[in-house]
RNA sequence: GCAGGGGUUGCCGAGCCUGGUCAAAGGCGCAGGCUUCAGGAGCCUGUCGCGUAGGCGUUCGUGGGUUCAAAUCCCACCCCCUGCACCA
């Protein structure tokens, strides 16, 4: 481990000193520009964060070895709520968080107080994260680093927003959000107890008439208004008579406050018990029917208006509640409700659904065995009925002009018509309520007025985004559909808040641009960030004209230089550097950002930049789990990156987070995986050490079969690894480079152990060098060290990625080696089955006429399926074979099936190489076989007159399948 | 509901894209052997069933289908995981 640490530091220093990762424009070389979503510095990094960054770094290193001038920069996202919220929690002395920082991440306790200031927190973790990135060996050009609160960056964001505004993509309006009345803040998932996302739903309030009063029944299913049999109120709840925007409403007391948050003027006239209205009649505004107001305890006064219309035909709650009160009619006498009257109320069916009876609600209630209106199973019952009716339901004839429509259509239409006629309105409610804020208050919905939006709903903008997507490479390709979907579905996105760090909206300074909106085109800023620092360009010099010139080529450098005091040379340099590195070649992030950041990036690029500068590729990856479990504070299974690095080393960590999963899947980290990786690297060290001990290197020995086999296999592995890297299938690449190649290498070493040939040193060296090069993007520190040990020139990071040499692919050697492998396996199998302790193993290789026959059969079978008769007829045309007609008949009977079943590819190979010199092959492997089997090995040709063959086995020999005799 | 991922031999996990060389890599666990004073560790062998000759049988979520041939391709179904916004 100590050695590992030293090696890491040694190479990190050397890279830095040689500035090999600082990329400047170089017109003689193709460029490749890679960026990763910049981190929020609101806590230190853990192993999970390492995946995306390591992947991008591996890609950068690979592309560098493919000859590209690669730029990989990094910056820090101070904007918005993440930093703010964390600092706030710390200020509130959140125990969990403090424990986390101190115990898990080892933040010094005395630092904590300082970190309650958001900016101080961001600065602190910024340092921490940057150090981690250096220690894990990312090949980042640090000269371009910036933060999103740098005043120069703010100017860039202001420019961007001016562009969006000019293009007509910014608009203003209102929208509902989850809201904590105590805190006076919007609440998202991480602001709630148990991290519950408040689901916002729009209820239709249908205005049932009750004299001069309105009973606004809240429903998610307005189309069922035709099946209403009664109204439910909770007799034990408190209701209020109120004036809402000039209308007289009766609603639950809890609803009063909610309506005010939804921008309604509410005046309370009188409070009363729900009981008071039971037994009275109201009128359905859709049908003008008179119906009764009945009591139901399932009605929750805290949900929406607390007034519910009853549709027992299609709503399980209503169905059960109705059955319940019919059963206790006596209790209802005091409301003047007789048993006869109650019994006359029956479910009405207004929707037809396949596979259900007239009354779907009753079907489901009976199926689930629900007896009481307070049974929690009613939630599931409701969902089931709703699901089927929504997707498969049709409106019945008793629904007037809506008859025949699907439920999907009718739902919207009924709602719109009722609203248009003044018979309904809407209100928002939290569907999964109660959702509680961390402060303990139950959340409500607030409608925000005058909010600023970026209008991703614009059709012509969507068209541009689609166009950009079409031209982009998406990795993994499976997720392309996801982007298409998101582009279509995106609409107005609130782009500013009133709190947090960040850039103020240039035309309305109360608002601060939130973090998903100030991070969409910043990749362009990397191309000029180093100049801004180097020439100390001030924010006030960075006018919109400057950015127009650099990024869009508008205006005249000299004139702008005059106005801003930035020299025209510098302006031109920035313009050139931007044009050199743009467009962005590859964008990396975890795939949870597809529905927002990544798609926003596409949109914003198309809004601002010309088509040739739109991004070219997006790569996303899954998360990291910890021994199969989700990483989370509450599980206490988070390993901070710096701790991981200290414990396992940079290269093992890099390999671990990439080797266990392809892009789409979650990668599973565990200490044992990291250890395996370290062992693997250590073994490579040993192998290199052993191999370089012996300096003499003879270049002329003749290569044996096994040597040629190893070299041939190497070409295969190079090809496979390269193909995998092109698709960023890093797991496959690592498997090929580190495991499959290694397996072959081990076999090779086992095979040549007994041989004296000096060729093996040279071959081993060739293999190792290639392996080290291919491993270098993944384990750069180890590979630099090994490369140096092997007398490689310069940095391995700057060498050219190996290329498979087709001329070294040796089908004959591979067939020959396969023969040995299979023969060994067969022999061991026989030994196992017979439990013989072998003293002597005799092999008989197939006679040449068998080979001739075999190849002929293969050739013939490549065109069509062969049968024995035709095959024999053709074979005996050959006089040499004709004399053996009887043997041939016997032999062909054995091989016809096998030949017909053989894959085309293998047939090609065999036909191409004509025959394998089995006797020679076996001779070369004789020592090896002897060692493996631990018995004397004797090799004969099948028709060898002097052969030792007591059981007459020789004649069983087949090409590629020598006969075996063991005693 | 929509979209995506997944279900493989005791466990984890490759293979599936590009059908045959797949009883199916590798690791863990388990059993035996070697090494060690011992502990730890390392190395070797075995690990679906049957089998005294390289064989046979059964297996890759379930049920169908295509094919000479299916873990792999197609269809249907069941189960698990993830995302669906104003929250980064």
Coordinates of C-alpha atoms in Angstrom, one line a residue, chain A residues 98 242 266 275 368 382 501 618 682 701 707 777 869:
Chain A
X98 CA -23.2 17.1 12.0
X242 CA -67.6 31.7 3.4
X266 CA -62.0 34.2 1.4
X275 CA -73.9 17.4 11.0
X368 CA -61.1 -7.5 -1.8
X382 CA -59.9 3.0 -5.8
X501 CA -26.3 31.9 -4.4
X618 CA -24.0 12.6 -24.3
X682 CA 0.1 -6.2 -7.7
X701 CA 14.4 -17.5 -31.8
X707 CA 4.0 -18.5 -28.9
X777 CA -6.7 4.9 -19.0
X869 CA -24.6 -41.0 -49.3

